[in-house]
PDB file of C-alpha atoms and ligand atoms in Angstrom:
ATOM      1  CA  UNK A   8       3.013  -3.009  -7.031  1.00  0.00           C
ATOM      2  CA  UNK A   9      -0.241  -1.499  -5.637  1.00  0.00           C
ATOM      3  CA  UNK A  10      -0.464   1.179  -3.151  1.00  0.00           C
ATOM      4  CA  UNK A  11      -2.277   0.167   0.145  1.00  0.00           C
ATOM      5  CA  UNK A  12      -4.185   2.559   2.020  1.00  0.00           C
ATOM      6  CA  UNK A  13      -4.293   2.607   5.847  1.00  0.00           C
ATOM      7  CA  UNK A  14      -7.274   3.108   7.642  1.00  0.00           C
ATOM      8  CA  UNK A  15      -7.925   3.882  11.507  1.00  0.00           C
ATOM      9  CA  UNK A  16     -10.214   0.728  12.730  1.00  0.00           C
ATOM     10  CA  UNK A  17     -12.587   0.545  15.416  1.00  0.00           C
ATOM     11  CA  UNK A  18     -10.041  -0.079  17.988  1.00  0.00           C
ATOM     12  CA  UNK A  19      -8.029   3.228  16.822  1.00  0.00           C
ATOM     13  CA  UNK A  20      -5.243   1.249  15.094  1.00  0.00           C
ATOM     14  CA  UNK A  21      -4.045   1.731  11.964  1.00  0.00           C
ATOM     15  CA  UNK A  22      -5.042  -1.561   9.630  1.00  0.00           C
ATOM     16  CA  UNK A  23      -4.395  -1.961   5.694  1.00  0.00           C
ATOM     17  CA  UNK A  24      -7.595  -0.005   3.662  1.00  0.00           C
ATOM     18  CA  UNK A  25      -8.067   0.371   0.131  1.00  0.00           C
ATOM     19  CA  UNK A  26      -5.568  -1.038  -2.519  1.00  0.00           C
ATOM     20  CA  UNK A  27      -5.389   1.135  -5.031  1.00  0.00           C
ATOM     21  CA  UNK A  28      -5.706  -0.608  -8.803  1.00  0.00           C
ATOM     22  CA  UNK A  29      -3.353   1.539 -10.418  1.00  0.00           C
ATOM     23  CA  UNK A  30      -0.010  -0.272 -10.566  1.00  0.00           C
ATOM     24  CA  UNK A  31       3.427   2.192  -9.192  1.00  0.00           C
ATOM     25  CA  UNK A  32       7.536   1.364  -9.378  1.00  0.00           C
ATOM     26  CA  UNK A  33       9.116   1.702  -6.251  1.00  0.00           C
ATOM     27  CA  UNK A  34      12.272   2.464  -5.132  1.00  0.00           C
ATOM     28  CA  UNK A  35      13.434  -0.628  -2.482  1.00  0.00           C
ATOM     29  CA  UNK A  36      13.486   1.903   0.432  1.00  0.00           C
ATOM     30  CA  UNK A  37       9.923   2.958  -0.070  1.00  0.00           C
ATOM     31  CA  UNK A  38       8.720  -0.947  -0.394  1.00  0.00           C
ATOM     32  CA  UNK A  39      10.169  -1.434   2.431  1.00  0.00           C
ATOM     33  CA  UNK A  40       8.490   1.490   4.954  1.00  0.00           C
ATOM     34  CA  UNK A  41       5.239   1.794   2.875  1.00  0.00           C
ATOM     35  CA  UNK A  42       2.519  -0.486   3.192  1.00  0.00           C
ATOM     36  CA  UNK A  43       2.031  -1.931  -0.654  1.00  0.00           C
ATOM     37  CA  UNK A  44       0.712  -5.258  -2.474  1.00  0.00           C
ATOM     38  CA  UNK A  45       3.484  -6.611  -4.942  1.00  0.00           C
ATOM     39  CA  UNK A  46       1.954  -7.332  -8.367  1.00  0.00           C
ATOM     40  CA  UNK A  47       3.666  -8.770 -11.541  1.00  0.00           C
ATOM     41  CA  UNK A  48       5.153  -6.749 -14.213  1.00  0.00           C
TER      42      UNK A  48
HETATM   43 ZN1   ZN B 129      11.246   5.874  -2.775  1.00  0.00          ZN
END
């Protein structure tokens, strides 16, 4: 999966930035509290 940046937007809330290319393993507990964009491996 990709990591996913957060960004503060116009309006001061947080909203999904960047994904970063580089492709991470994750353990279920942080996929499920960190923002990320599953890929296929
Ligand atoms: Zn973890």
């Amino acid at each position: 999966m990709h990591r996913v940046y957060l960004e503060t937007g116009d309006d001061g809330r947080l909203r999904p930035g960047q994904t970063v290319e580089e492709v991470e393993r994750w353990c279920p507990a942080c996929r499920a509290v960190y923002p990320n964009e599953p890929s296929p491996d």
